[in-house]
Amino acid sequence: MSRRPSHPARLLASALAAGALLTTAACSDGGGGSGAASDTAAQARAAEEGAAKKAPTGSPTGSPTGSSTGSPTGSPSASASALTESGAKAALLTEADLEDGWNQVRDADKWRDRLLVGEVDVSDFLTAKTDAADCQKLLDSLYRDDLLGEPSGPSALTGFEQGDSRLLEQVAGYDRAGLDDRLKWLDSLPQKCDEFTATDDNGEKRTVQVTESSVPDVGDAREGLHVTVRGTAADNPATLTLDIAAVRVGTSALTVTGGGLDGDEISSVEQGARQGTERLKTVLNGGTPSPQPTNLD
């Protein structure tokens, strides 16, 4: 599994600055004139005040889609600062945030799982061949660890091991429209890519199944996937099981992917999504995450 290099956050900062200007303009009452002003000037001010009251009261990015966590004005996307390089690193999970003895590793950005490499068999999609492209994109994105696309802002990544299982988390800033599109795409995959075949470079076939996976009710929007890849590893039958949780907080997001040949790690992925979202929200609100996990149960 790979990392994603950091990128300047100019686009993200510009979008948030524009949103702040819109909010300021919308909340302005336009009044405050002198008592000696003429009736004509007073009428003009009244007209301006009426127009201001009808203006939108928040920026477009301040209204989260699919959010069940509160009002737009209370969300990080409306009021918090942009994600920074140091903030992305501070928002990453630690060993204390995870249960079951996960050990943090230094080389998570170099992880690659060869079972995810393969060319999707288009003949599996008799009635909707275009779905094959989505399933190929899924395998490629899991291999490169860019399920939410290329970050447009800072990005940080960390990983943990436990036996033959791994857990990887990425925190990054994104373009809001692109991020929402990617979440919708993830939501469509259990229908588009229910079960299909992929063939590796040696001609060996792998059966891939994609279903929904539960994600805690955190953040502004969220999606989860459960992916199994059945094939061979070292000439022996092997099944790679992955659970994925993606959570959006404003224009930032975190992705937690866990699993391996030992079986699924859904409980650890859910724990990582809860704690990771809390850490990201703390950073976006200008705070420092606690070294000890927050009890969110």
Tab-separated table of C-alpha atoms in Angstrom:
chain	number	residue	atom	x	y	z
A	1	MET	CA	0.000	0.000	0.000
A	2	SER	CA	1.335	3.440	-0.889
A	3	ARG	CA	1.435	6.987	0.407
A	4	ARG	CA	0.408	10.138	-1.167
A	5	PRO	CA	2.834	13.061	-1.424
A	6	SER	CA	1.818	16.347	0.157
A	7	HIS	CA	0.527	19.104	-2.100
A	8	PRO	CA	0.107	22.856	-1.488
A	9	ALA	CA	-3.215	23.751	0.052
A	10	ARG	CA	-3.727	26.953	-1.986
A	11	LEU	CA	-6.983	25.774	-3.598
A	12	LEU	CA	-8.380	24.592	-0.259
A	13	ALA	CA	-7.372	27.798	1.535
A	14	SER	CA	-8.885	29.909	-1.252
A	15	ALA	CA	-12.165	28.004	-1.068
A	16	LEU	CA	-12.386	28.458	2.711
A	17	ALA	CA	-11.481	32.161	2.429
A	18	ALA	CA	-14.194	32.663	-0.178
A	19	GLY	CA	-16.685	30.870	2.063
A	20	ALA	CA	-15.746	33.150	4.967
A	21	LEU	CA	-16.314	36.220	2.808
A	22	LEU	CA	-19.718	34.957	1.731
A	23	THR	CA	-20.675	34.278	5.347
A	24	THR	CA	-19.546	37.765	6.410
A	25	ALA	CA	-21.524	39.413	3.612
A	26	ALA	CA	-24.621	37.370	4.390
A	27	CYS	CA	-24.540	38.143	8.104
A	28	SER	CA	-24.019	41.891	7.610
A	29	ASP	CA	-27.041	44.055	8.507
A	30	GLY	CA	-25.907	46.885	6.192
A	31	GLY	CA	-27.151	49.539	8.657
A	32	GLY	CA	-25.581	52.061	11.030
A	33	GLY	CA	-26.382	55.375	9.256
A	34	SER	CA	-26.656	58.830	10.825
A	35	GLY	CA	-29.967	60.081	12.278
A	36	ALA	CA	-29.589	63.226	10.127
A	37	ALA	CA	-29.803	61.268	6.881
A	38	SER	CA	-32.599	62.122	4.477
A	39	ASP	CA	-35.727	60.002	4.026
A	40	THR	CA	-34.426	58.998	0.611
A	41	ALA	CA	-31.160	57.703	2.079
A	42	ALA	CA	-33.057	55.878	4.824
A	43	GLN	CA	-35.257	54.170	2.246
A	44	ALA	CA	-32.163	53.153	0.292
A	45	ARG	CA	-30.618	51.671	3.426
A	46	ALA	CA	-33.831	49.827	4.206
A	47	ALA	CA	-33.823	48.339	0.738
A	48	GLU	CA	-30.212	47.242	1.180
A	49	GLU	CA	-31.010	45.704	4.551
A	50	GLY	CA	-33.907	43.778	3.054
A	51	ALA	CA	-31.658	42.430	0.320
A	52	ALA	CA	-29.021	41.448	2.874
A	53	LYS	CA	-31.594	39.551	4.939
A	54	LYS	CA	-32.562	37.537	1.872
A	55	ALA	CA	-28.942	36.683	1.050
A	56	PRO	CA	-27.557	33.180	1.893
A	57	THR	CA	-26.243	32.909	5.430
A	58	GLY	CA	-23.444	30.423	4.839
A	59	SER	CA	-20.887	29.397	2.299
A	60	PRO	CA	-21.557	26.523	-0.139
A	61	THR	CA	-18.865	24.429	1.513
A	62	GLY	CA	-20.456	24.957	4.901
A	63	SER	CA	-23.440	22.706	4.179
A	64	PRO	CA	-22.293	19.075	4.402
A	65	THR	CA	-24.007	16.484	2.256
A	66	GLY	CA	-25.186	13.332	3.898
A	67	SER	CA	-24.372	14.711	7.317
A	68	SER	CA	-26.204	13.557	10.416
A	69	THR	CA	-23.875	15.241	12.874
A	70	GLY	CA	-25.236	18.758	13.296
A	71	SER	CA	-25.929	22.084	11.647
A	72	PRO	CA	-23.708	23.442	8.833
A	73	THR	CA	-22.549	26.394	10.914
A	74	GLY	CA	-21.294	24.033	13.599
A	75	SER	CA	-19.351	21.795	11.244
A	76	PRO	CA	-15.577	22.015	10.730
A	77	SER	CA	-16.149	22.740	7.028
A	78	ALA	CA	-17.857	26.030	7.931
A	79	SER	CA	-15.824	27.310	10.858
A	80	ALA	CA	-12.542	25.445	11.239
A	81	SER	CA	-9.185	26.200	9.717
A	82	ALA	CA	-7.772	24.422	6.695
A	83	LEU	CA	-5.817	21.223	7.196
A	84	THR	CA	-2.076	21.800	7.430
A	85	GLU	CA	0.863	19.446	6.974
A	86	SER	CA	1.483	19.282	10.719
A	87	GLY	CA	-2.255	18.986	11.373
A	88	ALA	CA	-2.573	15.999	9.049
A	89	LYS	CA	0.241	14.236	10.909
A	90	ALA	CA	-1.230	15.115	14.315
A	91	ALA	CA	-4.620	13.706	13.239
A	92	LEU	CA	-3.186	10.258	12.481
A	93	LEU	CA	-4.079	7.328	14.710
A	94	THR	CA	-1.657	6.092	17.354
A	95	GLU	CA	-1.271	2.686	18.986
A	96	ALA	CA	-3.231	4.027	21.969
A	97	ASP	CA	-6.261	4.640	19.709
A	98	LEU	CA	-6.465	0.988	18.647
A	99	GLU	CA	-7.241	-2.134	20.629
A	100	ASP	CA	-5.974	-5.728	20.187
A	101	GLY	CA	-2.250	-5.029	20.220
A	102	TRP	CA	-1.605	-3.262	16.909
A	103	ASN	CA	2.028	-2.208	16.426
A	104	GLN	CA	2.857	0.936	14.453
A	105	VAL	CA	5.332	0.500	11.590
A	106	ARG	CA	7.667	2.876	9.756
A	107	ASP	CA	7.312	1.610	6.174
A	108	ALA	CA	3.542	1.710	5.631
A	109	ASP	CA	4.012	3.914	2.567
A	110	LYS	CA	5.815	1.015	0.865
A	111	TRP	CA	3.086	-1.581	1.392
A	112	ARG	CA	1.907	-3.322	-1.758
A	113	ASP	CA	-0.387	-6.356	-1.879
A	114	ARG	CA	0.109	-8.339	-5.075
A	115	LEU	CA	-3.254	-10.080	-4.682
A	116	LEU	CA	-4.822	-6.762	-5.700
A	117	VAL	CA	-2.977	-6.731	-9.023
A	118	GLY	CA	-4.958	-8.106	-11.948
A	119	GLU	CA	-6.909	-7.271	-15.078
A	120	VAL	CA	-10.663	-7.378	-14.606
A	121	ASP	CA	-12.461	-9.841	-16.908
A	122	VAL	CA	-14.896	-7.710	-18.911
A	123	SER	CA	-16.923	-10.804	-19.892
A	124	ASP	CA	-18.221	-10.915	-16.306
A	125	PHE	CA	-20.307	-7.836	-17.107
A	126	LEU	CA	-22.670	-8.978	-19.813
A	127	THR	CA	-25.284	-6.257	-19.367
A	128	ALA	CA	-23.148	-3.362	-18.161
A	129	LYS	CA	-19.601	-3.617	-19.503
A	130	THR	CA	-18.800	-0.102	-18.296
A	131	ASP	CA	-18.972	-1.452	-14.742
A	132	ALA	CA	-15.770	-3.371	-15.453
A	133	ALA	CA	-13.907	-0.060	-15.533
A	134	ASP	CA	-15.197	0.788	-12.041
A	135	CYS	CA	-14.072	-2.589	-10.706
A	136	GLN	CA	-10.637	-2.162	-12.276
A	137	LYS	CA	-10.460	1.291	-10.709
A	138	LEU	CA	-11.312	-0.253	-7.328
A	139	LEU	CA	-8.467	-2.790	-7.500
A	140	ASP	CA	-6.000	-0.179	-8.721
A	141	SER	CA	-7.052	2.305	-6.023
A	142	LEU	CA	-6.721	-0.306	-3.273
A	143	TYR	CA	-3.235	-1.160	-4.529
A	144	ARG	CA	-2.152	2.503	-4.720
A	145	ASP	CA	-4.146	3.523	-1.613
A	146	ASP	CA	-5.959	6.418	-3.286
A	147	LEU	CA	-9.599	5.371	-2.930
A	148	LEU	CA	-10.612	9.005	-2.424
A	149	GLY	CA	-8.501	10.252	-5.309
A	150	GLU	CA	-5.454	12.473	-5.308
A	151	PRO	CA	-5.416	14.873	-2.339
A	152	SER	CA	-5.432	18.584	-3.222
A	153	GLY	CA	-4.037	19.527	0.195
A	154	PRO	CA	-1.680	18.105	2.829
A	155	SER	CA	-1.595	14.347	3.288
A	156	ALA	CA	-0.224	12.014	5.963
A	157	LEU	CA	-0.236	8.240	6.314
A	158	THR	CA	0.447	5.670	9.009
A	159	GLY	CA	0.202	1.910	9.335
A	160	PHE	CA	-0.005	-0.842	11.944
A	161	GLU	CA	0.648	-4.595	11.962
A	162	GLN	CA	-0.740	-7.482	13.948
A	163	GLY	CA	0.354	-10.937	12.786
A	164	ASP	CA	-0.446	-11.163	9.058
A	165	SER	CA	-2.996	-8.353	9.272
A	166	ARG	CA	-2.380	-4.703	8.527
A	167	LEU	CA	-4.235	-1.482	9.187
A	168	LEU	CA	-3.522	1.638	7.156
A	169	GLU	CA	-4.840	5.180	7.686
A	170	GLN	CA	-4.531	8.234	5.472
A	171	VAL	CA	-5.601	11.774	6.419
A	172	ALA	CA	-5.692	14.417	3.678
A	173	GLY	CA	-7.300	17.570	2.327
A	174	TYR	CA	-9.325	17.279	-0.880
A	175	ASP	CA	-11.308	19.249	-3.399
A	176	ARG	CA	-14.859	19.144	-1.981
A	177	ALA	CA	-16.650	18.318	-5.241
A	178	GLY	CA	-14.176	15.581	-6.127
A	179	LEU	CA	-14.379	14.148	-2.619
A	180	ASP	CA	-18.185	13.932	-2.750
A	181	ASP	CA	-17.967	12.256	-6.181
A	182	ARG	CA	-15.567	9.643	-4.827
A	183	LEU	CA	-17.827	8.863	-1.870
A	184	LYS	CA	-20.761	8.383	-4.258
A	185	TRP	CA	-18.556	6.117	-6.355
A	186	LEU	CA	-17.679	3.992	-3.320
A	187	ASP	CA	-21.390	3.731	-2.506
A	188	SER	CA	-22.100	2.341	-6.002
A	189	LEU	CA	-19.461	-0.410	-5.970
A	190	PRO	CA	-21.397	-3.157	-4.103
A	191	GLN	CA	-23.951	-3.036	-6.933
A	192	LYS	CA	-21.531	-2.524	-9.831
A	193	CYS	CA	-18.837	-4.936	-8.637
A	194	ASP	CA	-20.778	-7.512	-6.652
A	195	GLU	CA	-18.526	-10.367	-7.864
A	196	PHE	CA	-16.024	-10.454	-10.708
A	197	THR	CA	-12.851	-12.172	-11.913
A	198	ALA	CA	-9.402	-10.628	-12.281
A	199	THR	CA	-6.432	-12.279	-14.020
A	200	ASP	CA	-2.863	-11.548	-12.922
A	201	ASP	CA	0.257	-11.317	-15.084
A	202	ASN	CA	0.822	-15.083	-14.814
A	203	GLY	CA	-2.672	-15.908	-15.992
A	204	GLU	CA	-3.932	-16.927	-12.564
A	205	LYS	CA	-7.536	-15.974	-11.893
A	206	ARG	CA	-8.798	-14.323	-8.734
A	207	THR	CA	-12.392	-14.012	-7.590
A	208	VAL	CA	-13.265	-10.637	-6.079
A	209	GLN	CA	-16.400	-9.894	-4.045
A	210	VAL	CA	-17.497	-6.427	-2.934
A	211	THR	CA	-20.184	-5.748	-0.332
A	212	GLU	CA	-21.157	-2.912	1.996
A	213	SER	CA	-19.399	-2.561	5.333
A	214	SER	CA	-20.648	-0.735	8.413
A	215	VAL	CA	-19.099	2.604	9.357
A	216	PRO	CA	-19.744	4.437	12.650
A	217	ASP	CA	-22.043	7.469	12.396
A	218	VAL	CA	-19.218	10.008	12.483
A	219	GLY	CA	-18.120	12.951	10.356
A	220	ASP	CA	-20.157	14.771	7.719
A	221	ALA	CA	-20.411	11.798	5.320
A	222	ARG	CA	-19.085	8.274	5.271
A	223	GLU	CA	-18.891	5.079	3.190
A	224	GLY	CA	-17.698	1.532	3.903
A	225	LEU	CA	-16.704	-1.475	1.793
A	226	HIS	CA	-15.878	-5.128	2.475
A	227	VAL	CA	-13.658	-6.673	-0.215
A	228	THR	CA	-12.438	-10.279	-0.506
A	229	VAL	CA	-9.920	-11.501	-3.096
A	230	ARG	CA	-9.560	-15.278	-3.494
A	231	GLY	CA	-6.509	-16.547	-5.341
A	232	THR	CA	-3.109	-18.059	-4.621
A	233	ALA	CA	-0.073	-16.832	-2.718
A	234	ALA	CA	3.183	-18.801	-2.813
A	235	ASP	CA	1.312	-21.516	-4.770
A	236	ASN	CA	-1.183	-21.964	-1.929
A	237	PRO	CA	-4.850	-20.934	-1.844
A	238	ALA	CA	-5.219	-17.553	-0.157
A	239	THR	CA	-7.984	-15.101	0.646
A	240	LEU	CA	-7.252	-11.450	1.203
A	241	THR	CA	-9.981	-9.730	3.240
A	242	LEU	CA	-10.179	-5.939	3.476
A	243	ASP	CA	-12.564	-3.610	5.287
A	244	ILE	CA	-12.541	0.055	4.303
A	245	ALA	CA	-14.022	3.082	6.063
A	246	ALA	CA	-13.908	6.538	4.469
A	247	VAL	CA	-15.107	9.567	6.458
A	248	ARG	CA	-15.396	13.184	5.310
A	249	VAL	CA	-15.004	16.077	7.742
A	250	GLY	CA	-15.513	19.333	5.862
A	251	THR	CA	-13.086	19.269	2.944
A	252	SER	CA	-10.742	16.831	4.699
A	253	ALA	CA	-11.144	13.081	4.956
A	254	LEU	CA	-9.642	9.991	6.466
A	255	THR	CA	-9.514	6.474	5.050
A	256	VAL	CA	-8.938	3.427	7.255
A	257	THR	CA	-8.227	0.094	5.546
A	258	GLY	CA	-7.682	-3.068	7.570
A	259	GLY	CA	-7.393	-6.767	6.945
A	260	GLY	CA	-5.102	-9.400	5.491
A	261	LEU	CA	-4.808	-13.162	5.140
A	262	ASP	CA	-5.791	-13.708	8.777
A	263	GLY	CA	-9.374	-12.586	8.159
A	264	ASP	CA	-11.372	-9.401	8.460
A	265	GLU	CA	-10.575	-6.600	10.897
A	266	ILE	CA	-13.930	-4.815	10.875
A	267	SER	CA	-13.911	-3.995	14.605
A	268	SER	CA	-10.457	-2.391	14.385
A	269	VAL	CA	-11.465	-0.448	11.275
A	270	GLU	CA	-14.581	0.856	13.042
A	271	GLN	CA	-12.496	1.825	16.076
A	272	GLY	CA	-9.994	3.555	13.815
A	273	ALA	CA	-12.764	5.464	12.015
A	274	ARG	CA	-14.249	6.694	15.314
A	275	GLN	CA	-10.974	7.737	16.896
A	276	GLY	CA	-9.520	9.059	13.635
A	277	THR	CA	-12.547	11.279	13.019
A	278	GLU	CA	-12.356	12.682	16.542
A	279	ARG	CA	-8.653	13.441	16.118
A	280	LEU	CA	-9.245	15.108	12.734
A	281	LYS	CA	-12.077	17.270	14.109
A	282	THR	CA	-9.874	18.351	17.013
A	283	VAL	CA	-7.088	19.390	14.635
A	284	LEU	CA	-9.443	21.281	12.310
A	285	ASN	CA	-10.842	23.154	15.308
A	286	GLY	CA	-7.344	24.315	16.252
A	287	GLY	CA	-6.724	21.832	19.067
A	288	THR	CA	-4.218	19.068	19.776
A	289	PRO	CA	-5.511	15.483	19.963
A	290	SER	CA	-5.162	13.824	23.349
A	291	PRO	CA	-2.428	11.183	23.672
A	292	GLN	CA	-5.114	8.961	25.165
A	293	PRO	CA	-8.124	7.835	23.092
A	294	THR	CA	-11.497	9.444	23.661
A	295	ASN	CA	-14.259	7.143	24.925
A	296	LEU	CA	-16.831	7.482	22.126
A	297	ASP	CA	-18.989	4.443	22.956
